[in-house]
Amino acid sequence: MKKFVPFLFFLSFLSVLFIGVGQAAADAPKLYLNGKPLESDVEPAVVNQTTLVPIRVIAEGLGFDVIWQKESKKVIVHNGETRIEFTLDDRTALVNGEAKTLLAPATAIKNRTMIPLRFVGENMGLDVYWDQKTKTVQLFQQVKPADPPPAEPPKTETPEIPAKGKLKSIEYNGLGSVILRYEGDVKANKPFVLNAPDRIVLDLPDTAFASDFLPEPPVKGTGGSLTVDGHPTLTKVRYSLYSDKPSTIRVVLDLTAPTNYTFTEGQGELRIDVLDAAGPAPSQPPATEPPATDPSKPPAKKYKVVIDAGHGGHDPGAKSVLGYNEKELNLKIALKLYELLKKEPAIEPYLTRKDDTFVALDDRAKFANDLKADIFISIHGNSFTPSATGTETYYNRSDSKQLAEILHQHVLKATGFKDRGVKTAGYVVIKKTTMPAVLVETGFLSNKDDAAALQKEETQNRIAQELVAGIKNI
Ligand SMILES: [Zn+2]
């Protein structure tokens, strides 16, 4: 529920990046592609004020092939449509044969080729957002055809004409309102709603970011975001320079469910009030519960717990340094938890998968939503550098925070690993589920001590037992 000052936000984002270079790896921002973390052994780095990212993991995440030509020190990224050639220590890249200049030369860090983030965004069809709160760099593949185009902006004969309006700030007031302040003339298009995922989109034609909104002038497709806490459906506000000719700003309100809103235009101010989730609001609690007069009857309603073993089938998850796959470990813990919960008379457990099958992330969330589950627990193993170790727990919406904190303490007790804390992230299964939902990263399969401990059945049993204790503790 904090006020949001974009300029400070960006400065602090940059300082986080700068700190990340010299200090502990844990401070460096994480890379996300389409809401999923990109696992790389090299983190983004800032060199001479340019953010560099490992090209291979991003390119592969986008379905490109990556070729490394050792003799010529070239990295070639191609997907049949686009071919980009980088040469180590060279500031020129060839994009489909056309030479383009990088802000900084392609640089090798720990044997990985690092490319300026801005270039990657511009040339690989990505929108780039920085999220200070979760310390992440969020990359989204541009899916322009799916979005209805913004209403035709006013035609101007001279493309060099400056934008009529300047967006000065975007803030969330903590009470369901997103407020945009501007100077000059801003004629916003009518907001429109998109789904899968649910979002409200507001385009501001002929509008540019005020000079102090961002630390440097944004290029098309770049911007920032603001994480929202404490709203039933609104989780994030993203903004970017949607088009540069003419300058159009797009603001996107990310929602976890279809939500009604009102849009108000004031003097120097635009306001979107995000109301409760769409659909008839229950005026009073449903009177389906029978009066508890007959003590011999079992409880009318059991507490539904959905257990989600991460990955499965053709998606093995992380590979442990000891050879086993994350999907196997996740399933073992999930099945143990399921068996223990079945013995609890007040609890009805469910599994998103009970064997080695692939289940899409959206289907896992839908399964829990359709069931009207009470809580959702996703079980995973982590992977990073060999030295990274510990247990961490993720949640997305504030209604899941308490659950995350309770379960985290219990899992931590079970593993005895380093406490990496409770964190927020946009993983699909914890974002698209509508009940309190957490994702537990039990330990690092890339670390030989964590991997060995997790391989032991007694550790898996302890994790399952502690999760039960945690669930009963809620
Ligand atoms: Zn995983």
Tab-separated table of N, CA and C in Angstrom, residues 59 62-66 76-84 96 124 141:
chain	number	residue	atom	x	y	z
A	59	ALA	N	17.327	-16.585	-25.590
A	59	ALA	CA	17.062	-17.021	-26.968
A	59	ALA	C	16.405	-18.401	-26.969
A	62	LEU	N	12.905	-18.413	-26.065
A	62	LEU	CA	12.029	-17.886	-27.123
A	62	LEU	C	11.939	-18.849	-28.300
A	63	GLY	N	12.605	-19.980	-28.176
A	63	GLY	CA	12.527	-20.965	-29.243
A	63	GLY	C	13.553	-20.752	-30.355
A	64	PHE	N	14.559	-19.921	-30.084
A	64	PHE	CA	15.631	-19.743	-31.071
A	64	PHE	C	16.670	-20.849	-30.882
A	65	ASP	N	17.399	-21.138	-31.952
A	65	ASP	CA	18.579	-21.987	-31.821
A	65	ASP	C	19.778	-21.091	-31.588
A	66	VAL	N	20.700	-21.576	-30.795
A	66	VAL	CA	21.887	-20.788	-30.487
A	66	VAL	C	23.114	-21.582	-30.901
A	76	ILE	N	25.514	-17.160	-32.846
A	76	ILE	CA	24.463	-16.970	-33.847
A	76	ILE	C	23.142	-17.469	-33.271
A	77	VAL	N	22.162	-16.591	-33.321
A	77	VAL	CA	20.849	-16.883	-32.770
A	77	VAL	C	19.877	-16.853	-33.939
A	78	HIS	N	19.166	-17.939	-34.157
A	78	HIS	CA	18.262	-17.906	-35.321
A	78	HIS	C	17.024	-18.762	-35.084
A	79	ASN	N	15.974	-18.408	-35.763
A	79	ASN	CA	14.734	-19.181	-35.633
A	79	ASN	C	14.033	-19.366	-36.979
A	80	GLY	N	14.805	-19.253	-38.054
A	80	GLY	CA	14.185	-19.437	-39.362
A	80	GLY	C	13.682	-18.125	-39.932
A	81	GLU	N	13.325	-17.201	-39.050
A	81	GLU	CA	12.784	-15.919	-39.492
A	81	GLU	C	13.807	-14.817	-39.225
A	82	THR	N	14.364	-14.868	-38.042
A	82	THR	CA	15.342	-13.864	-37.629
A	82	THR	C	16.664	-14.552	-37.348
A	83	ARG	N	17.725	-13.916	-37.810
A	83	ARG	CA	19.062	-14.440	-37.541
A	83	ARG	C	19.900	-13.283	-37.019
A	84	ILE	N	20.447	-13.446	-35.833
A	84	ILE	CA	21.271	-12.388	-35.242
A	84	ILE	C	22.651	-12.968	-34.956
A	96	ASN	N	19.641	-10.133	-39.407
A	96	ASN	CA	19.290	-10.486	-40.783
A	96	ASN	C	20.208	-9.766	-41.780
A	124	MET	N	14.411	-8.881	-30.504
A	124	MET	CA	13.863	-10.223	-30.390
A	124	MET	C	12.382	-10.187	-30.025
A	141	GLN	N	7.061	-11.749	-24.389
A	141	GLN	CA	7.021	-11.828	-25.840
A	141	GLN	C	5.881	-10.959	-26.330
